[in-house]
């Protein structure tokens, strides 16, 4: 049966097959050696890369504290759920399924879902999107347990910024927010796309961002293919940001903000000697706590539309004509030009130059006025005459010496520089030569001249101390020593006495600002800056009282002051936008703020009445707005043929070139 | 006493105990790999794997007591029964609307295609046993042989299960090769397939082409289909010469390696035991295969020779395809590594395979008494 030939043939074939098998075996062994010996290092690295992940530990942001160490900006633990579009959409997963999985654990409101989808559509994929923040602890732990295996979804515990004073320091401190894609691209710092990481977006938070950021730590962790953490291999702790100590006095800031009520206003308090800014209030403002998370569109629109400009830092960026608060500059310029302080000018209520008439705020005139009485009376005619004699360039030079028209080295983004006009400036700006009438306007702080409240505070501090004081916001532990202004003490004494008389003499324009604190005299100067033009026709009819005008056309009320008059320590500038009259409305604010520095209890006693009034006004405005919205609804539903379009009247704003009309007595 | 001292002892002694030792060593090593794959625990795989091997080994040894002549007689009945079962699977699958590989016999799930891998060898060996020398390459001999191969292959392709179909085809063709079919016919067949490849490429769907391309360059799709191969290569490569140590594998324990206990068990092993472990497995199997070849060459009839070496080739096919796959030399097909990978039905197939070869070896062992 068994054929030897067949057997031999089989053996040959079997040998062939066996050789094939051996060859394959050798190939496999060789391949394995190739992988593990010759490329072993490379694959070991890859295996390590799989296994070990370097996780960032974001640094805690540095605190911001006031001069006494009270917190102004601090960190609070915050739980939120975040989503990384890159891990969902790019990995081919379904966003809807992910959202449904999240919904089974926590609620997502339709608004939130819209926002999430918007963000995913508009942002680059690597930017994390917040699903919900401010999760409660049970929600957070539920997310941790039940969403741990959903890829691209992460429950994050982090610290969110908290501003205990809310809007009262909003403009100065600013707020924090998520970095923009552009910032990440510019900086390439992986921290910037760390879920929940916030950087400074405005104010000091933005300017001092690098100092406050600190440096990130790192954790080497072992993770599974699904990203679950197995164990920590080692950590380098994060270095929290520096604590930033400001010169601000939190309680004073707080008081000033409350004292302003619902005014659109700015208050600045400075130390005359050191330049420390004790308070820098700009009201109304926004709540930085809301801004640091996410601003609802409705709130944002309301803030933008508000005519009280809550988004503008009026203290540093608002620009206003200084009005009569500029008269100290004119006085010093006149003294420097050698004008005798006892020389009198006759004020008849009007000052003629060429064919135009400039009016004094006192319609019947002040009679004979010398330098000592000019400031307390705020007699425009005197300054028209003196300004004309010394010329605009001398006035501008003095203004610059006192710190106007310049930006200070402060850690706030976007200071307004203002304008101190002179002949060269006009030539450059308008290509026209200076006219003498403009000198008259400039000498009483109207016309081209424009300043911001901070500059007025610095001016006052320089007048009070005689030193070239510069404001500072960050308390670095040193006491700066400023050089003298180089203005003779005798000149300054005349101006200071004039300012004392503004408040304390029987004929002064700011008798309302007299100090309630015994032994402490307040010296100050009122200003009322006009924002509209008064026509000849109106002047004949009788000028409309400011209170009867719409808010937008009322005069700005200004007041600058320092105290105690004998040994100046604090300088204040107050601006109430459209506040009608400096003496009547701005001066009492300055008085109360200064009083708070000496006798807080007495100052606090005035608050309840003011706040009650504000609350009442708010309530009535709210009811008006409600009525308006009903009226608006009715108008919308009304058939078009019944509609009457009534346009609101348009008022022109005064031409800065025009002669100065008389104003109401201050 | 007669039972103990009689022919039983002699018959048992004729079994190839050396190979039993070899496969026990392989399966024992497999148990260790599965112990590690289970996270350093007997559950869920290692213990069952060991117990299953022990039971199947006893069964295989019992089966090896059957003389090869019995298998010769049973060859056609087994082949046609399985062919019928494949048709049955196809019908039930059509009724259930989907791919169907299992036939529920009531007491157990039965996979006819798995057994067909062995039955095709049995049938082909039976067929060529009675083909006289010199007639192997005649068309009227070749055509029925091709039909014997084509029927089960076609049915399995319909399931569809490409891996098993290829395995059956490989087994059948190897038997034809061993039976002495002329070499130029194989050359012509290979040339023909080579010529048809471009045509086949054009007939493929886009996604199928993509799959082939990913196989050629797995890094081009690290998240998708290339993921398996990439991670497997990382596991093997990172093992180095001596591995990361027992239970120290990171690719496997941190779930980067997919199918770490079945198709990619070799990678799991290689990560922890390195090149040494890999060579150990390759050499053990090399010894088993060498024993198989020697058994076939020494066997007393054409049927026994073809049966033994055909089965060994099937075992080799399993081994080679699996290892090539985990090392990135072949596309990802679901073929486990015999005796090491987890899986009852594949282990049963391999044990039956070995028992048949052991039967051949036993039958041809010179009786020393």
mmCIF file of N, CA, C and O in Angstrom, chain A residues 505-580:
data_model
loop_
_atom_site.group_PDB
_atom_site.id
_atom_site.type_symbol
_atom_site.label_atom_id
_atom_site.label_comp_id
_atom_site.label_asym_id
_atom_site.label_seq_id
_atom_site.Cartn_x
_atom_site.Cartn_y
_atom_site.Cartn_z
ATOM 1 N N UNK A 505 -15.217 131.600 53.975
ATOM 2 C CA UNK A 505 -15.614 133.009 54.042
ATOM 3 C C UNK A 505 -17.106 133.133 53.779
ATOM 4 O O UNK A 505 -17.713 132.268 53.130
ATOM 5 N N UNK A 506 -17.674 134.201 54.258
ATOM 6 C CA UNK A 506 -19.116 134.390 54.112
ATOM 7 C C UNK A 506 -19.550 134.555 52.674
ATOM 8 O O UNK A 506 -20.706 134.314 52.332
ATOM 9 N N UNK A 507 -18.609 134.964 51.805
ATOM 10 C CA UNK A 507 -18.978 135.188 50.402
ATOM 11 C C UNK A 507 -18.479 134.078 49.496
ATOM 12 O O UNK A 507 -18.570 134.186 48.277
ATOM 13 N N UNK A 508 -17.930 133.037 50.024
ATOM 14 C CA UNK A 508 -17.383 131.959 49.206
ATOM 15 C C UNK A 508 -18.479 131.195 48.471
ATOM 16 O O UNK A 508 -19.654 131.235 48.848
ATOM 17 N N UNK A 509 -18.064 130.486 47.409
ATOM 18 C CA UNK A 509 -19.053 129.773 46.596
ATOM 19 C C UNK A 509 -19.329 128.371 47.125
ATOM 20 O O UNK A 509 -20.189 127.674 46.604
ATOM 21 N N UNK A 510 -18.568 127.916 48.141
ATOM 22 C CA UNK A 510 -18.760 126.543 48.611
ATOM 23 C C UNK A 510 -18.956 126.528 50.113
ATOM 24 O O UNK A 510 -18.355 125.742 50.828
ATOM 25 N N UNK A 511 -19.831 127.396 50.542
ATOM 26 C CA UNK A 511 -20.052 127.441 51.987
ATOM 27 C C UNK A 511 -20.670 126.120 52.476
ATOM 28 O O UNK A 511 -20.562 125.772 53.641
ATOM 29 N N UNK A 512 -21.285 125.415 51.561
ATOM 30 C CA UNK A 512 -21.887 124.127 51.922
ATOM 31 C C UNK A 512 -20.840 123.083 52.290
ATOM 32 O O UNK A 512 -21.166 122.058 52.874
ATOM 33 N N UNK A 513 -19.597 123.359 51.924
ATOM 34 C CA UNK A 513 -18.564 122.352 52.165
ATOM 35 C C UNK A 513 -17.819 122.601 53.454
ATOM 36 O O UNK A 513 -16.796 121.973 53.712
ATOM 37 N N UNK A 514 -18.315 123.531 54.254
ATOM 38 C CA UNK A 514 -17.603 123.843 55.501
ATOM 39 C C UNK A 514 -17.502 122.581 56.360
ATOM 40 O O UNK A 514 -18.450 121.817 56.476
ATOM 41 N N UNK A 515 -16.327 122.406 56.963
ATOM 42 C CA UNK A 515 -16.090 121.162 57.664
ATOM 43 C C UNK A 515 -16.883 121.076 58.952
ATOM 44 O O UNK A 515 -16.906 122.027 59.736
ATOM 45 N N UNK A 516 -17.539 119.965 59.202
ATOM 46 C CA UNK A 516 -18.239 119.789 60.480
ATOM 47 C C UNK A 516 -17.285 119.392 61.602
ATOM 48 O O UNK A 516 -17.670 119.380 62.762
ATOM 49 N N UNK A 517 -16.058 119.054 61.222
ATOM 50 C CA UNK A 517 -15.110 118.602 62.238
ATOM 51 C C UNK A 517 -14.393 119.822 62.793
ATOM 52 O O UNK A 517 -13.808 120.589 62.026
ATOM 53 N N UNK A 518 -14.445 120.015 64.090
ATOM 54 C CA UNK A 518 -13.718 121.139 64.653
ATOM 55 C C UNK A 518 -12.213 120.972 64.419
ATOM 56 O O UNK A 518 -11.733 119.861 64.301
ATOM 57 N N UNK A 519 -11.522 122.061 64.328
ATOM 58 C CA UNK A 519 -10.060 122.095 64.133
ATOM 59 C C UNK A 519 -9.633 121.685 62.736
ATOM 60 O O UNK A 519 -8.463 121.745 62.412
ATOM 61 N N UNK A 520 -10.536 121.178 61.913
ATOM 62 C CA UNK A 520 -10.131 120.800 60.561
ATOM 63 C C UNK A 520 -10.834 121.731 59.582
ATOM 64 O O UNK A 520 -12.054 121.707 59.470
ATOM 65 N N UNK A 521 -10.044 122.570 58.920
ATOM 66 C CA UNK A 521 -10.615 123.462 57.920
ATOM 67 C C UNK A 521 -10.461 122.817 56.549
ATOM 68 O O UNK A 521 -9.418 122.249 56.245
ATOM 69 N N UNK A 522 -11.494 122.931 55.760
ATOM 70 C CA UNK A 522 -11.402 122.431 54.389
ATOM 71 C C UNK A 522 -11.164 123.619 53.469
ATOM 72 O O UNK A 522 -11.792 124.670 53.623
ATOM 73 N N UNK A 523 -10.225 123.443 52.535
ATOM 74 C CA UNK A 523 -10.017 124.463 51.513
ATOM 75 C C UNK A 523 -10.371 123.838 50.178
ATOM 76 O O UNK A 523 -10.047 122.676 49.933
ATOM 77 N N UNK A 524 -11.078 124.609 49.328
ATOM 78 C CA UNK A 524 -11.495 123.971 48.087
ATOM 79 C C UNK A 524 -11.797 124.973 47.003
ATOM 80 O O UNK A 524 -11.570 126.167 47.151
ATOM 81 N N UNK A 525 -12.278 124.471 45.889
ATOM 82 C CA UNK A 525 -12.698 125.353 44.806
ATOM 83 C C UNK A 525 -13.784 124.654 44.017
ATOM 84 O O UNK A 525 -13.664 123.479 43.677
ATOM 85 N N UNK A 526 -14.831 125.422 43.769
ATOM 86 C CA UNK A 526 -15.947 124.874 43.009
ATOM 87 C C UNK A 526 -15.685 125.000 41.519
ATOM 88 O O UNK A 526 -14.857 125.785 41.085
ATOM 89 N N UNK A 527 -16.412 124.256 40.745
ATOM 90 C CA UNK A 527 -16.384 124.415 39.299
ATOM 91 C C UNK A 527 -17.712 123.956 38.736
ATOM 92 O O UNK A 527 -18.305 122.997 39.235
ATOM 93 N N UNK A 528 -18.174 124.703 37.753
ATOM 94 C CA UNK A 528 -19.410 124.291 37.090
ATOM 95 C C UNK A 528 -19.132 124.397 35.598
ATOM 96 O O UNK A 528 -18.935 125.487 35.082
ATOM 97 N N UNK A 529 -19.049 123.260 34.966
ATOM 98 C CA UNK A 529 -18.650 123.271 33.557
ATOM 99 C C UNK A 529 -19.876 123.114 32.685
ATOM 100 O O UNK A 529 -20.659 122.178 32.846
ATOM 101 N N UNK A 530 -19.992 124.070 31.781
ATOM 102 C CA UNK A 530 -21.186 124.105 30.945
ATOM 103 C C UNK A 530 -21.056 123.121 29.799
ATOM 104 O O UNK A 530 -19.986 122.938 29.242
ATOM 105 N N UNK A 531 -22.144 122.453 29.458
ATOM 106 C CA UNK A 531 -22.075 121.519 28.344
ATOM 107 C C UNK A 531 -22.944 121.967 27.175
ATOM 108 O O UNK A 531 -22.953 121.325 26.141
ATOM 109 N N UNK A 532 -23.708 123.078 27.334
ATOM 110 C CA UNK A 532 -24.549 123.504 26.207
ATOM 111 C C UNK A 532 -24.325 124.988 25.951
ATOM 112 O O UNK A 532 -23.762 125.700 26.769
ATOM 113 N N UNK A 533 -24.769 125.384 24.834
ATOM 114 C CA UNK A 533 -24.610 126.791 24.461
ATOM 115 C C UNK A 533 -25.890 127.522 24.823
ATOM 116 O O UNK A 533 -26.988 127.014 24.635
ATOM 117 N N UNK A 534 -25.703 128.696 25.344
ATOM 118 C CA UNK A 534 -26.885 129.507 25.658
ATOM 119 C C UNK A 534 -26.984 130.594 24.600
ATOM 120 O O UNK A 534 -26.072 131.410 24.421
ATOM 121 N N UNK A 535 -28.096 130.591 23.875
ATOM 122 C CA UNK A 535 -28.234 131.557 22.775
ATOM 123 C C UNK A 535 -28.600 132.935 23.311
ATOM 124 O O UNK A 535 -29.044 133.081 24.463
ATOM 125 N N UNK A 536 -28.407 133.937 22.484
ATOM 126 C CA UNK A 536 -28.766 135.306 22.865
ATOM 127 C C UNK A 536 -30.257 135.394 23.170
ATOM 128 O O UNK A 536 -30.671 136.050 24.116
ATOM 129 N N UNK A 537 -31.056 134.716 22.349
ATOM 130 C CA UNK A 537 -32.513 134.772 22.527
ATOM 131 C C UNK A 537 -32.879 134.230 23.905
ATOM 132 O O UNK A 537 -33.674 134.828 24.642
ATOM 133 N N UNK A 538 -32.222 133.126 24.268
ATOM 134 C CA UNK A 538 -32.549 132.532 25.556
ATOM 135 C C UNK A 538 -32.095 133.445 26.690
ATOM 136 O O UNK A 538 -32.774 133.607 27.704
ATOM 137 N N UNK A 539 -30.922 134.070 26.434
ATOM 138 C CA UNK A 539 -30.403 134.963 27.469
ATOM 139 C C UNK A 539 -31.389 136.100 27.729
ATOM 140 O O UNK A 539 -31.601 136.522 28.866
ATOM 141 N N UNK A 540 -32.015 136.598 26.663
ATOM 142 C CA UNK A 540 -32.994 137.687 26.814
ATOM 143 C C UNK A 540 -34.206 137.208 27.593
ATOM 144 O O UNK A 540 -34.733 137.893 28.449
ATOM 145 N N UNK A 541 -34.644 135.998 27.269
ATOM 146 C CA UNK A 541 -35.825 135.446 27.939
ATOM 147 C C UNK A 541 -35.530 135.156 29.397
ATOM 148 O O UNK A 541 -36.419 135.075 30.219
ATOM 149 N N UNK A 542 -34.288 134.925 29.658
ATOM 150 C CA UNK A 542 -33.923 134.442 30.994
ATOM 151 C C UNK A 542 -33.425 133.019 30.846
ATOM 152 O O UNK A 542 -34.104 132.188 30.229
ATOM 153 N N UNK A 543 -32.231 132.804 31.370
ATOM 154 C CA UNK A 543 -31.626 131.490 31.202
ATOM 155 C C UNK A 543 -32.437 130.435 31.977
ATOM 156 O O UNK A 543 -32.848 130.680 33.112
ATOM 157 N N UNK A 544 -32.677 129.337 31.317
ATOM 158 C CA UNK A 544 -33.443 128.260 31.963
ATOM 159 C C UNK A 544 -32.635 127.708 33.127
ATOM 160 O O UNK A 544 -31.430 127.495 33.029
ATOM 161 N N UNK A 545 -33.326 127.487 34.201
ATOM 162 C CA UNK A 545 -32.622 126.904 35.341
ATOM 163 C C UNK A 545 -32.164 125.483 34.996
ATOM 164 O O UNK A 545 -32.877 124.746 34.316
ATOM 165 N N UNK A 546 -30.959 125.170 35.469
ATOM 166 C CA UNK A 546 -30.376 123.862 35.171
ATOM 167 C C UNK A 546 -31.275 122.694 35.562
ATOM 168 O O UNK A 546 -31.392 121.718 34.839
ATOM 169 N N UNK A 547 -31.947 122.838 36.705
ATOM 170 C CA UNK A 547 -32.785 121.737 37.197
ATOM 171 C C UNK A 547 -33.918 121.425 36.235
ATOM 172 O O UNK A 547 -34.434 120.305 36.223
ATOM 173 N N UNK A 548 -34.296 122.432 35.435
ATOM 174 C CA UNK A 548 -35.430 122.230 34.538
ATOM 175 C C UNK A 548 -34.991 121.579 33.227
ATOM 176 O O UNK A 548 -35.835 121.204 32.421
ATOM 177 N N UNK A 549 -33.694 121.467 33.046
ATOM 178 C CA UNK A 549 -33.199 120.908 31.777
ATOM 179 C C UNK A 549 -33.174 119.382 31.836
ATOM 180 O O UNK A 549 -33.117 118.810 32.923
ATOM 181 N N UNK A 550 -33.158 118.739 30.650
ATOM 182 C CA UNK A 550 -32.924 117.294 30.659
ATOM 183 C C UNK A 550 -31.537 117.003 31.220
ATOM 184 O O UNK A 550 -30.627 117.830 31.085
ATOM 185 N N UNK A 551 -31.415 115.822 31.824
ATOM 186 C CA UNK A 551 -30.186 115.487 32.549
ATOM 187 C C UNK A 551 -28.936 115.719 31.713
ATOM 188 O O UNK A 551 -27.959 116.289 32.145
ATOM 189 N N UNK A 552 -29.010 115.301 30.466
ATOM 190 C CA UNK A 552 -27.835 115.347 29.596
ATOM 191 C C UNK A 552 -27.335 116.769 29.344
ATOM 192 O O UNK A 552 -26.204 116.960 28.927
ATOM 193 N N UNK A 553 -28.200 117.772 29.532
ATOM 194 C CA UNK A 553 -27.767 119.134 29.207
ATOM 195 C C UNK A 553 -27.413 119.954 30.426
ATOM 196 O O UNK A 553 -27.047 121.122 30.313
ATOM 197 N N UNK A 554 -27.558 119.356 31.590
ATOM 198 C CA UNK A 554 -27.198 120.096 32.787
ATOM 199 C C UNK A 554 -25.683 120.256 32.870
ATOM 200 O O UNK A 554 -24.935 119.466 32.299
ATOM 201 N N UNK A 555 -25.235 121.256 33.637
ATOM 202 C CA UNK A 555 -23.802 121.489 33.777
ATOM 203 C C UNK A 555 -23.181 120.390 34.631
ATOM 204 O O UNK A 555 -23.828 119.802 35.495
ATOM 205 N N UNK A 556 -21.878 120.149 34.376
ATOM 206 C CA UNK A 556 -21.135 119.268 35.260
ATOM 207 C C UNK A 556 -20.806 120.017 36.542
ATOM 208 O O UNK A 556 -20.476 121.207 36.503
ATOM 209 N N UNK A 557 -20.867 119.323 37.670
ATOM 210 C CA UNK A 557 -20.518 119.949 38.939
ATOM 211 C C UNK A 557 -19.169 119.413 39.384
ATOM 212 O O UNK A 557 -18.957 118.202 39.429
ATOM 213 N N UNK A 558 -18.232 120.328 39.682
ATOM 214 C CA UNK A 558 -16.896 119.909 40.099
ATOM 215 C C UNK A 558 -16.539 120.529 41.438
ATOM 216 O O UNK A 558 -17.015 121.614 41.783
ATOM 217 N N UNK A 559 -15.711 119.850 42.172
ATOM 218 C CA UNK A 559 -15.177 120.438 43.390
ATOM 219 C C UNK A 559 -13.846 119.765 43.687
ATOM 220 O O UNK A 559 -13.737 118.556 43.650
ATOM 221 N N UNK A 560 -12.838 120.626 43.938
ATOM 222 C CA UNK A 560 -11.569 120.074 44.403
ATOM 223 C C UNK A 560 -11.300 120.671 45.775
ATOM 224 O O UNK A 560 -11.684 121.798 46.060
ATOM 225 N N UNK A 561 -10.647 119.889 46.638
ATOM 226 C CA UNK A 561 -10.438 120.395 47.993
ATOM 227 C C UNK A 561 -9.245 119.708 48.618
ATOM 228 O O UNK A 561 -8.815 118.645 48.168
ATOM 229 N N UNK A 562 -8.715 120.349 49.661
ATOM 230 C CA UNK A 562 -7.742 119.652 50.486
ATOM 231 C C UNK A 562 -8.012 119.983 51.934
ATOM 232 O O UNK A 562 -8.687 120.966 52.250
ATOM 233 N N UNK A 563 -7.518 119.147 52.834
ATOM 234 C CA UNK A 563 -7.751 119.348 54.257
ATOM 235 C C UNK A 563 -6.656 118.611 55.009
ATOM 236 O O UNK A 563 -6.096 117.649 54.484
ATOM 237 N N UNK A 564 -6.337 118.945 56.192
ATOM 238 C CA UNK A 564 -6.723 120.206 56.846
ATOM 239 C C UNK A 564 -6.009 121.382 56.168
ATOM 240 O O UNK A 564 -4.886 121.212 55.696
ATOM 241 N N UNK A 565 -6.659 122.542 56.148
ATOM 242 C CA UNK A 565 -6.134 123.676 55.393
ATOM 243 C C UNK A 565 -4.764 124.085 55.908
ATOM 244 O O UNK A 565 -3.882 124.456 55.138
ATOM 245 N N UNK A 566 -4.571 124.008 57.219
ATOM 246 C CA UNK A 566 -3.313 124.467 57.797
ATOM 247 C C UNK A 566 -2.142 123.561 57.432
ATOM 248 O O UNK A 566 -1.077 124.045 57.048
ATOM 249 N N UNK A 567 -2.343 122.264 57.543
ATOM 250 C CA UNK A 567 -1.268 121.318 57.242
ATOM 251 C C UNK A 567 -1.825 120.276 56.292
ATOM 252 O O UNK A 567 -2.264 119.207 56.706
ATOM 253 N N UNK A 568 -1.829 120.595 54.992
ATOM 254 C CA UNK A 568 -2.579 119.751 54.034
ATOM 255 C C UNK A 568 -2.129 118.302 54.062
ATOM 256 O O UNK A 568 -0.931 118.025 54.049
ATOM 257 N N UNK A 569 -3.100 117.396 54.138
ATOM 258 C CA UNK A 569 -2.808 115.974 54.165
ATOM 259 C C UNK A 569 -3.545 115.251 53.042
ATOM 260 O O UNK A 569 -2.985 114.414 52.367
ATOM 261 N N UNK A 570 -4.833 115.575 52.862
ATOM 262 C CA UNK A 570 -5.622 114.881 51.850
ATOM 263 C C UNK A 570 -6.098 115.844 50.770
ATOM 264 O O UNK A 570 -6.495 116.961 51.082
ATOM 265 N N UNK A 571 -6.049 115.380 49.535
ATOM 266 C CA UNK A 571 -6.623 116.151 48.431
ATOM 267 C C UNK A 571 -7.766 115.351 47.815
ATOM 268 O O UNK A 571 -7.683 114.134 47.720
ATOM 269 N N UNK A 572 -8.817 116.058 47.443
ATOM 270 C CA UNK A 572 -10.007 115.389 46.899
ATOM 271 C C UNK A 572 -10.406 116.059 45.603
ATOM 272 O O UNK A 572 -10.301 117.289 45.486
ATOM 273 N N UNK A 573 -10.841 115.287 44.636
ATOM 274 C CA UNK A 573 -11.556 115.906 43.519
ATOM 275 C C UNK A 573 -12.860 115.154 43.325
ATOM 276 O O UNK A 573 -12.907 113.937 43.420
ATOM 277 N N UNK A 574 -13.918 115.918 43.108
ATOM 278 C CA UNK A 574 -15.249 115.337 42.923
ATOM 279 C C UNK A 574 -15.819 115.868 41.621
ATOM 280 O O UNK A 574 -15.742 117.067 41.356
ATOM 281 N N UNK A 575 -16.319 114.986 40.815
ATOM 282 C CA UNK A 575 -17.033 115.428 39.609
ATOM 283 C C UNK A 575 -18.362 114.711 39.559
ATOM 284 O O UNK A 575 -18.414 113.475 39.632
ATOM 285 N N UNK A 576 -19.431 115.495 39.505
ATOM 286 C CA UNK A 576 -20.745 114.894 39.276
ATOM 287 C C UNK A 576 -21.125 115.249 37.851
ATOM 288 O O UNK A 576 -21.287 116.432 37.529
ATOM 289 N N UNK A 577 -21.244 114.261 37.006
ATOM 290 C CA UNK A 577 -21.640 114.543 35.628
ATOM 291 C C UNK A 577 -23.031 115.149 35.649
ATOM 292 O O UNK A 577 -23.941 114.594 36.275
ATOM 293 N N UNK A 578 -23.187 116.244 34.955
ATOM 294 C CA UNK A 578 -24.484 116.921 34.877
ATOM 295 C C UNK A 578 -25.049 117.139 36.271
ATOM 296 O O UNK A 578 -26.232 116.956 36.510
ATOM 297 N N UNK A 579 -24.154 117.496 37.167
ATOM 298 C CA UNK A 579 -24.552 117.629 38.579
ATOM 299 C C UNK A 579 -25.014 119.022 38.936
ATOM 300 O O UNK A 579 -25.138 119.349 40.108
ATOM 301 N N UNK A 580 -25.218 119.880 37.955
ATOM 302 C CA UNK A 580 -25.834 121.200 38.067
ATOM 303 C C UNK A 580 -24.871 122.270 38.593
ATOM 304 O O UNK A 580 -24.538 123.198 37.876
#
